[in-house]
Coordinates of C-alpha atoms in Angstrom, one line a residue:
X1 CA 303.2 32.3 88.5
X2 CA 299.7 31.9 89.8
X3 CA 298.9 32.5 93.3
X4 CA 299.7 30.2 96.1
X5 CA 295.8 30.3 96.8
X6 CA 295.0 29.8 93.1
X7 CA 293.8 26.6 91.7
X8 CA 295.7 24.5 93.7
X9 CA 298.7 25.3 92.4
X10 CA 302.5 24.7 94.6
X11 CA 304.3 27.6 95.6
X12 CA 307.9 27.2 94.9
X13 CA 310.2 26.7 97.8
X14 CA 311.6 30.0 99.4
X15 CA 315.4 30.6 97.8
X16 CA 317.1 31.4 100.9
X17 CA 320.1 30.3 102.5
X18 CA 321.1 31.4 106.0
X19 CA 323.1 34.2 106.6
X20 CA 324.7 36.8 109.5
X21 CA 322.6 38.9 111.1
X22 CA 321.9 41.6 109.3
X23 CA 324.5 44.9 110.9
X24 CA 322.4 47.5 109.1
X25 CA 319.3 46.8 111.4
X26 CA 321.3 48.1 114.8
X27 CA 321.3 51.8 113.2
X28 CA 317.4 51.4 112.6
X29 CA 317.4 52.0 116.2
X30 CA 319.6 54.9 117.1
X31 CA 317.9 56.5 119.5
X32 CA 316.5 59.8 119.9
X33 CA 314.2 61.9 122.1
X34 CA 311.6 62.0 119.8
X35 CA 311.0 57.8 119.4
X36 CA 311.6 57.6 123.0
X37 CA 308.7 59.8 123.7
X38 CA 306.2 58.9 121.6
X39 CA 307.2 55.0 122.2
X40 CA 306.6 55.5 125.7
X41 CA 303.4 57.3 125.2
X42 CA 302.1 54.6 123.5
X43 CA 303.3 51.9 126.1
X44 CA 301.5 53.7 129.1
X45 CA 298.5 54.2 126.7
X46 CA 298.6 50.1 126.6
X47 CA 299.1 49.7 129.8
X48 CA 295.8 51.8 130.6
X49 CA 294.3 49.8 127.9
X50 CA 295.0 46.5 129.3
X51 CA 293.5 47.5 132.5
X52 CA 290.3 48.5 131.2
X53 CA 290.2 45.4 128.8
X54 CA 290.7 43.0 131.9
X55 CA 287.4 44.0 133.1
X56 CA 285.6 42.2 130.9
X57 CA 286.6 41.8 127.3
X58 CA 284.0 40.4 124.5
X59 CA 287.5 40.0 122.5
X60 CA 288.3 36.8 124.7
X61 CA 285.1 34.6 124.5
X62 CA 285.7 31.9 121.4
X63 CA 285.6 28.4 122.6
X64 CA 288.6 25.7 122.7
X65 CA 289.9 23.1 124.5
X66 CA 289.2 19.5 124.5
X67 CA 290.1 16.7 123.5
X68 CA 288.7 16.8 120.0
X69 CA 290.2 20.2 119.6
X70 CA 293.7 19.5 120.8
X71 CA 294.1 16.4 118.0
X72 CA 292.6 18.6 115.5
X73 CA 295.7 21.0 116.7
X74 CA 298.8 17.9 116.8
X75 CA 297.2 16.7 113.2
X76 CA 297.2 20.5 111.6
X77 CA 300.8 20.7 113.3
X78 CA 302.2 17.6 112.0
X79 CA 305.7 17.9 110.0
X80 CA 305.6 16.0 106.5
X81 CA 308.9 17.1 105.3
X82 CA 312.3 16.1 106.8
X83 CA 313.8 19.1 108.3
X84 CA 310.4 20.8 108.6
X85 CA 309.1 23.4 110.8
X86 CA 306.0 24.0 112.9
X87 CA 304.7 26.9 112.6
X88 CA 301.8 28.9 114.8
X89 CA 300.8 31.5 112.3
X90 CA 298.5 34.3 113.6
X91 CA 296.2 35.8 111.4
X92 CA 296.0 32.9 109.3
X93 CA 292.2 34.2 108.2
X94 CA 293.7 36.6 106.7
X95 CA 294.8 37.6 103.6
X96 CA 298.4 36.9 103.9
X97 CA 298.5 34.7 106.6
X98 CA 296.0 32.2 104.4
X99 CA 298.5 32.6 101.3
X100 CA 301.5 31.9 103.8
X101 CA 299.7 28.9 105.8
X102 CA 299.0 27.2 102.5
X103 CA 302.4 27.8 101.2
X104 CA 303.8 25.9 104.0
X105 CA 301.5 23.7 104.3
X106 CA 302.0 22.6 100.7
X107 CA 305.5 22.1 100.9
X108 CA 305.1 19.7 104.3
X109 CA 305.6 21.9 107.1
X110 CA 303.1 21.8 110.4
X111 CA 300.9 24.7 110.2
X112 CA 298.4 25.9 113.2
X113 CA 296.7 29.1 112.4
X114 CA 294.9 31.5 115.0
X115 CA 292.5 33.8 114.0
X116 CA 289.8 35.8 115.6
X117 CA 287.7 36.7 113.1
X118 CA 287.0 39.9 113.5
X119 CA 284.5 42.2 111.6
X120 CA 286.9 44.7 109.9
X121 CA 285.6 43.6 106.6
X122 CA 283.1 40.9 105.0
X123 CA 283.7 37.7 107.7
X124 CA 282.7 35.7 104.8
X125 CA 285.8 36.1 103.1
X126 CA 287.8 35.4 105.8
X127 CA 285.5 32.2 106.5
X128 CA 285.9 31.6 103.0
X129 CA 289.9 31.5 103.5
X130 CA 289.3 29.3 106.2
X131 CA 287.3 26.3 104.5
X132 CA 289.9 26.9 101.6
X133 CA 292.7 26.1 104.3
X134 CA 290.5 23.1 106.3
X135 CA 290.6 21.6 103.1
X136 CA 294.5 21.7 102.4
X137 CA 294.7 20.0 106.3
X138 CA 294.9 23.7 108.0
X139 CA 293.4 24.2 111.1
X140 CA 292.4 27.8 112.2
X141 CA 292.0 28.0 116.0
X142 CA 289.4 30.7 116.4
X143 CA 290.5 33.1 119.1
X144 CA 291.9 36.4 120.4
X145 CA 295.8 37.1 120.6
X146 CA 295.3 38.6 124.1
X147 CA 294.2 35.2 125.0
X148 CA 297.0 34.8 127.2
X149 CA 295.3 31.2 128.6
X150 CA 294.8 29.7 124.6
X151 CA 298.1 31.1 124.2
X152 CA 299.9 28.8 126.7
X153 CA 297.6 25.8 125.8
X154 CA 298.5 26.1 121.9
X155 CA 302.1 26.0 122.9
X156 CA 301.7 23.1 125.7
X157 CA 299.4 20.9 122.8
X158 CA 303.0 21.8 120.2
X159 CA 306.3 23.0 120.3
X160 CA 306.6 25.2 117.4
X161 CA 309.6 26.0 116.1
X162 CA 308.7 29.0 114.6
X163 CA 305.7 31.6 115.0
X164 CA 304.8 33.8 112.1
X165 CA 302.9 37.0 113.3
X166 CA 300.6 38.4 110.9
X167 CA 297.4 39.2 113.0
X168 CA 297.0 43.2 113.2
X169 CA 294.8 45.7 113.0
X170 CA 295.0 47.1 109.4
X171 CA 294.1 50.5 107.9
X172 CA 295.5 53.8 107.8
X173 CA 292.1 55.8 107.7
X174 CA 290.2 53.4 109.7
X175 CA 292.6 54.2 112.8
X176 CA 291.1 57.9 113.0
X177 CA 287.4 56.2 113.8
X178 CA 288.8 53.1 116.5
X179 CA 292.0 53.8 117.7
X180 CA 291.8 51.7 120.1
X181 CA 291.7 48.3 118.3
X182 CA 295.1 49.7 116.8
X183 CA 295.9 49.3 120.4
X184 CA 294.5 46.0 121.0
X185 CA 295.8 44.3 118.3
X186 CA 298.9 45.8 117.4
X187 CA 300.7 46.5 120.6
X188 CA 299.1 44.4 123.5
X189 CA 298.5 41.3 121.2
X190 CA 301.7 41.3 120.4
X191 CA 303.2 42.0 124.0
X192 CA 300.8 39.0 125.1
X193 CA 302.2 36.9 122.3
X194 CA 306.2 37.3 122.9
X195 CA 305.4 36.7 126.4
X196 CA 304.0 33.1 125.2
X197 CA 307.5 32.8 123.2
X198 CA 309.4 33.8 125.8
X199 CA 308.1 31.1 128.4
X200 CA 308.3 28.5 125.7
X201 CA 311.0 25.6 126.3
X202 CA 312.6 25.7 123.5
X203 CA 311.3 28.8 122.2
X204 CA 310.2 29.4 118.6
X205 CA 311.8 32.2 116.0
X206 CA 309.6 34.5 115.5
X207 CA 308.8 36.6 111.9
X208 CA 306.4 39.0 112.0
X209 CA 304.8 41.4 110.0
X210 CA 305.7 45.6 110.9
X211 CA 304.7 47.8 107.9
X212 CA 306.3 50.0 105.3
X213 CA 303.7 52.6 107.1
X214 CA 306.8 52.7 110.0
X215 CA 308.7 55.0 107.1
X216 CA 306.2 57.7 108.1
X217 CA 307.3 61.7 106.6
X218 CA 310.4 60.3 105.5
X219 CA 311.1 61.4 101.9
X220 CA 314.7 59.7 101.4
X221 CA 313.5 57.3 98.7
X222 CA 313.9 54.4 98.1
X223 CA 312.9 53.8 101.6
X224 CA 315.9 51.6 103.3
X225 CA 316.1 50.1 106.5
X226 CA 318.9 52.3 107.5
X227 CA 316.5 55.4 107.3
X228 CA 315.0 56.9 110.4
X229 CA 311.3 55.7 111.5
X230 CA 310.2 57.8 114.2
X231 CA 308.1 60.0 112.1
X232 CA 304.7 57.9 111.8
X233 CA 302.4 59.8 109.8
X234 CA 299.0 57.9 111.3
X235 CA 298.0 55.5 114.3
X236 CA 298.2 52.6 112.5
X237 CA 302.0 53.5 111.8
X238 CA 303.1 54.5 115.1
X239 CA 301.6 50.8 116.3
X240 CA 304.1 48.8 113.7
X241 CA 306.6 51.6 114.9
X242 CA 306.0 50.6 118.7
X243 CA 306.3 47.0 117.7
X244 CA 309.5 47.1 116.2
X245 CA 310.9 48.8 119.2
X246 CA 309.0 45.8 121.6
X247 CA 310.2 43.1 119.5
X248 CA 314.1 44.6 119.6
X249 CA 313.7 44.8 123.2
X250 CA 312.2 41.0 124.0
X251 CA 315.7 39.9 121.5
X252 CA 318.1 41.8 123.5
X253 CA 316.5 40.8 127.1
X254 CA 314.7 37.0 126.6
X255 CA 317.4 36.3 123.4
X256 CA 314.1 35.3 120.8
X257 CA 315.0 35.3 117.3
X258 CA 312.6 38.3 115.8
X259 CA 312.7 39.0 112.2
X260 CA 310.1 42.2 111.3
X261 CA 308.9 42.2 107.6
X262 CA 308.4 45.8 106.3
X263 CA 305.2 45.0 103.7
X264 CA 304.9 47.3 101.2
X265 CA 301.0 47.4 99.8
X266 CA 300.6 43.9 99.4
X267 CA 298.2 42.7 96.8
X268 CA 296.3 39.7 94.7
X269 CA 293.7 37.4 95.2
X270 CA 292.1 36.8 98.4
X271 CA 292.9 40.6 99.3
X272 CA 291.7 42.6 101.4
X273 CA 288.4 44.2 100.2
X274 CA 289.3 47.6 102.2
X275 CA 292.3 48.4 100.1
X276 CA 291.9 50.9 96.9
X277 CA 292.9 48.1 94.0
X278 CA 290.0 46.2 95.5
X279 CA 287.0 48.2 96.6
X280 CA 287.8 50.0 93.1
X281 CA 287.3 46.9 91.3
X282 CA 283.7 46.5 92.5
X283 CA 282.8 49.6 91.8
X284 CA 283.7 49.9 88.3
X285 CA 282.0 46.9 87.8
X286 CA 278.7 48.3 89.5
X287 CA 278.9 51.5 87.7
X288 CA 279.6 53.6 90.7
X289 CA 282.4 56.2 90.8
X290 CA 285.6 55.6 92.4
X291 CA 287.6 58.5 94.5
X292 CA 291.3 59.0 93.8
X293 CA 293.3 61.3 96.1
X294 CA 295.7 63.7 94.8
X295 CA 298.9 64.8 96.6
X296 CA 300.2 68.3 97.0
X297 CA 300.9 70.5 93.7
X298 CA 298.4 67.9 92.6
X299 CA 300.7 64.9 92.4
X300 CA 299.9 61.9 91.4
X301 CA 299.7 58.9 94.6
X302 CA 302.0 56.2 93.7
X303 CA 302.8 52.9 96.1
X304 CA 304.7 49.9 95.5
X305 CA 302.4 47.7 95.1
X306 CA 303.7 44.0 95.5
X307 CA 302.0 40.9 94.3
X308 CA 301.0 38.5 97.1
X309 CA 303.0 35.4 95.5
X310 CA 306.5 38.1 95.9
X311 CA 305.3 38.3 99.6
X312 CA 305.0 34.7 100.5
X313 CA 308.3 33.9 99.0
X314 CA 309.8 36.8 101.4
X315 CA 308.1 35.0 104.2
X316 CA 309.2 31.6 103.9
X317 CA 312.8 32.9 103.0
X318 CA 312.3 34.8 106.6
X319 CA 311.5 31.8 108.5
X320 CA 314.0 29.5 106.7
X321 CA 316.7 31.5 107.8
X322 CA 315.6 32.9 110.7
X323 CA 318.1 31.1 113.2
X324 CA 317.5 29.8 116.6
X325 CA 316.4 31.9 119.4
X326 CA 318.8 31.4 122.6
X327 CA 316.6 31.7 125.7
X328 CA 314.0 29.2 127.7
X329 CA 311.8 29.7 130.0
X330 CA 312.1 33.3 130.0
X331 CA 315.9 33.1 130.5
X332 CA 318.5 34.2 127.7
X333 CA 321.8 32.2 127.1
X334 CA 323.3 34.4 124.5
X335 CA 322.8 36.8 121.8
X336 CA 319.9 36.0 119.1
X337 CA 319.3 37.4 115.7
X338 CA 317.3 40.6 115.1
X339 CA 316.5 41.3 111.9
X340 CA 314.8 44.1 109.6
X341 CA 313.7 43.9 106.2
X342 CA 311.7 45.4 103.2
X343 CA 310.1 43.1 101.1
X344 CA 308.4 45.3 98.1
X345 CA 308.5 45.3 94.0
X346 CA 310.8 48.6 94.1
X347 CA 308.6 49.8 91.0
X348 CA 306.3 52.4 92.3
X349 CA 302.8 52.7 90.4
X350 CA 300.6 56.1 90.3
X351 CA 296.9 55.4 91.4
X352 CA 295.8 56.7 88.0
X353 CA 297.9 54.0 86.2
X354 CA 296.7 50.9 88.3
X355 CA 293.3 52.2 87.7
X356 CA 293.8 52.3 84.0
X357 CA 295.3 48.6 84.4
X358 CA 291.6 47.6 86.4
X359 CA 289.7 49.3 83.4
X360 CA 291.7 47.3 80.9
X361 CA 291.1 43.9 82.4
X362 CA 287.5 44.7 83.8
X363 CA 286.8 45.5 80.2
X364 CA 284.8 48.7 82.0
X365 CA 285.4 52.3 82.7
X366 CA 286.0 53.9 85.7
X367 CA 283.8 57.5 86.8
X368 CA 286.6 59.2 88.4
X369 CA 286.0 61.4 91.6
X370 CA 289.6 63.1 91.8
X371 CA 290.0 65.2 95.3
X372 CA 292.9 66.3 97.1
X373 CA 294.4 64.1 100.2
X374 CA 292.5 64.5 103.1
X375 CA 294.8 64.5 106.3
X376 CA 294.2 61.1 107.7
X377 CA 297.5 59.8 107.8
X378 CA 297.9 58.6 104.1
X379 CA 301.2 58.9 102.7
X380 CA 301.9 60.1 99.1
X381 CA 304.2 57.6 97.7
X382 CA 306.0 54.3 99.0
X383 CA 309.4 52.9 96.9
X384 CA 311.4 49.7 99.0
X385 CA 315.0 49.5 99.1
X386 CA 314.9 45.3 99.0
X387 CA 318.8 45.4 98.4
X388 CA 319.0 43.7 102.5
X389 CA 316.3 41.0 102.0
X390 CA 318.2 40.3 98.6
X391 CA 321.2 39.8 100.1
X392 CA 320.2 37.6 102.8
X393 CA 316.7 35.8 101.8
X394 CA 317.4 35.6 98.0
X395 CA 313.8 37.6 97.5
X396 CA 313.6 38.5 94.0
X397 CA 310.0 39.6 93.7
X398 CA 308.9 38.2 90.0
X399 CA 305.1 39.7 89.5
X400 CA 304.9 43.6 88.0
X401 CA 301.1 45.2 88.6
X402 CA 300.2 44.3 84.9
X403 CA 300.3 41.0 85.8
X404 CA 299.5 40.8 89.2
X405 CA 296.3 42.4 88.4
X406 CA 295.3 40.4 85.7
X407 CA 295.4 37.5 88.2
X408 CA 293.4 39.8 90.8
X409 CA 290.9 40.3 88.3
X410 CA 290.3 36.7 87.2
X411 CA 290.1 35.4 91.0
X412 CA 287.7 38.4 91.9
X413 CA 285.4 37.6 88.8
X414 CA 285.2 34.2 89.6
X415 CA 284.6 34.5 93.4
X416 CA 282.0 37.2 93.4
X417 CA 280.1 35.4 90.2
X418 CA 280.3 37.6 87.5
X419 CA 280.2 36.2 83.6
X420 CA 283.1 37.9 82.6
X421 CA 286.4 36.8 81.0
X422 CA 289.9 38.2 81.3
X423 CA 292.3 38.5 78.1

């Protein structure tokens, strides 16, 4: 199936169909001293955060407002579809919160993105992803998710029914050089964000995006919901980690329906040029040599990768059956859903064989630089357990890496301009 950002092309509708909270996600959270402590850790740590960002923040200075700007927001939130949803989706910049915004905006649901653009990697892709989605009747509200103020405007100009989080700070490794963005981002963008949820009347369902990352030292595989999380192996992890905790807490307290999507190394066209399958592609193609880490007893890494198509169908399926939050104003009324799920290809991949895929379709060969795992927070293998978001979303992902590749490769070749041909 070609990707939803991929000459035009419809994304099917999610298969869902709405079913009970999910019972398995309440032992997710059986608590012990560790999670406590480190949770707590990281809450006081965003608390001292917050106080130094309030001085001043250069995070907080796009423009909006104004007339102009609030019909640009109505028009992008307008519902074409009977039974439709509108949907604030952060991160929509991104690379897959531009795949999901244009698979809901395809199929006639109200879409506003929020985005702040952010330097992380080449702008001009995001801004790229941005003039792709203007032109599908997208609009991307450039700001900060800490924005309390354009928070609380966006939600006075619409009353979403749903909010998909995907705005984050990615990267394992990049973590050990910024921490604090981790912080930023990850923990007090999304406390500043449920808040706006919370005071909303009615207030939206939320989905949002946690990370496979959360499964940490585990080595129970495949990795199930069920399994224990407070073992977070970098920064970045220990953020989703602290998330999913947060978001369990505003359900129980404010009664918002929360749904956190466990991604496991999403991939495809329109990725993210810091990720291996990527930043390998351009340098095969400009002769340079690539570096592939080696686990212990010199194991081969292996992830699950999922295709970005797979993920978007988990998505929708997650917001389609998502159910109705139960509080306004701040106030609950009765018990929400909470849900947890996975959403992988459950068909792990060793880095050597993906790169062997790249060489194949590149029509190139790699020079290999093979080393041994640094300690940055990298984990050796990834496998999901998607037997939950089966069960209740209908996700069946569709693409293997062969495939999905292939599809990389020919959206890569085209976009950066180079006269080659895939088979």
């Amino acid at each position: 199936m070609p990707s939803s950002l991929d000459h035009g092309q419809l994304l099917p509708s999610s298969p869902g169909k709405s079913k009970s909270m999910n019972r398995q996600v309440y032992r997710c959270f059986s608590s012990t001293s560790t999670m406590f402590l480190w949770a707590l850790f990281l809450i006081a740590l965003t608390v001292s955060y917050l106080s130094f960002q309030s001085i001043g923040s250069p995070y907080l200075s796009s423009s909006w407002g104004g007339s102009r700007w609030e019909k640009q927001v109505r028009l992008s939130a307008r519902i074409n579809r009977r039974g439709g949803m509108a949907v604030l989706v952060t991160g929509a910049g991104g690379f897959v919160g531009s795949h999901v915004s244009l698979a809901l905006k395809r199929r006639g649901d109200g879409v506003v993105g929020l985005d702040n653009f952010n330097n992380y990697y080449e702008t001009s892709l995001k801004k790229a992803r941005r003039s792709l989605l203007s032109n599908n009747g997208v609009f991307i509200v450039e700001g900060d998710l800490n924005d309390a103020k354009l928070l609380a405007k966006l939600f006075d100009v619409v009353v979403f029914t749903h909010v998909m989080h995907l705005a984050a700070q990615a990267g394992v490794r990049y973590a050990m050089k910024n921490p604090l963005s981790y912080v930023h981002s990850n923990i007090a963008g999304l406390v500043t964000l449920l808040e706006a949820c919370k005071m909303a009347n009615p207030q939206p369902a939320v989905v949002w995006a946690s990370s496979s990352s959360v499964y940490g030292l585990n080595e129970a595989v495949p990795f199930s919901e069920s399994h224990r999380t407070d073992q977070p192996a970098s920064l970045y992890a220990a953020t989703k980690k602290a998330g999913e905790e947060i978001t369990h807490t505003y359900n129980h307290i404010y009664g918002l329906s929360i749904t956190g999507l466990r991604f496991f190394t999403v991939y495809g066209p329109w990725g993210r040029p810091d990720m291996a399958y990527f930043s390998f592609t351009k340098s095969i193609l400009q002769g340079r040599p690539i570096t592939i880490y080696r686990g212990k007893n010199r194991a081969d890494l292996a992830r699950d990768f999922t295709f970005i198509d797979d993920i978007v169908r988990g998505c929708l399926a997650s917001l389609d059956t998502s159910g109705k939050s139960t509080g306004s104003g701040g106030k609950k009324r009765g018990t929400a859903p909470y849900r947890i799920f996975n959403l992988g290809n459950t068909s792990p991949v060793t880095v050597p064989t993906l790169v062997r895929i790249l060489e194949r379709h590149l029509k190139a060969k790699a020079k290999r630089n093979i080393v041994d795992m640094p300690g940055n927070g990298d984990v050796p293998f990834t496998h999901a357990n998607i037997s939950s978001a089966q069960r209740e979303l209908g996700y069946k992902p569709t693409t293997d890496l062969e495939t999905g590749l292939k599809k990389f490769v020919k959206w890569y070749l085209s976009y950066y301009g180079y006269g080659k041909s895939v088979n």
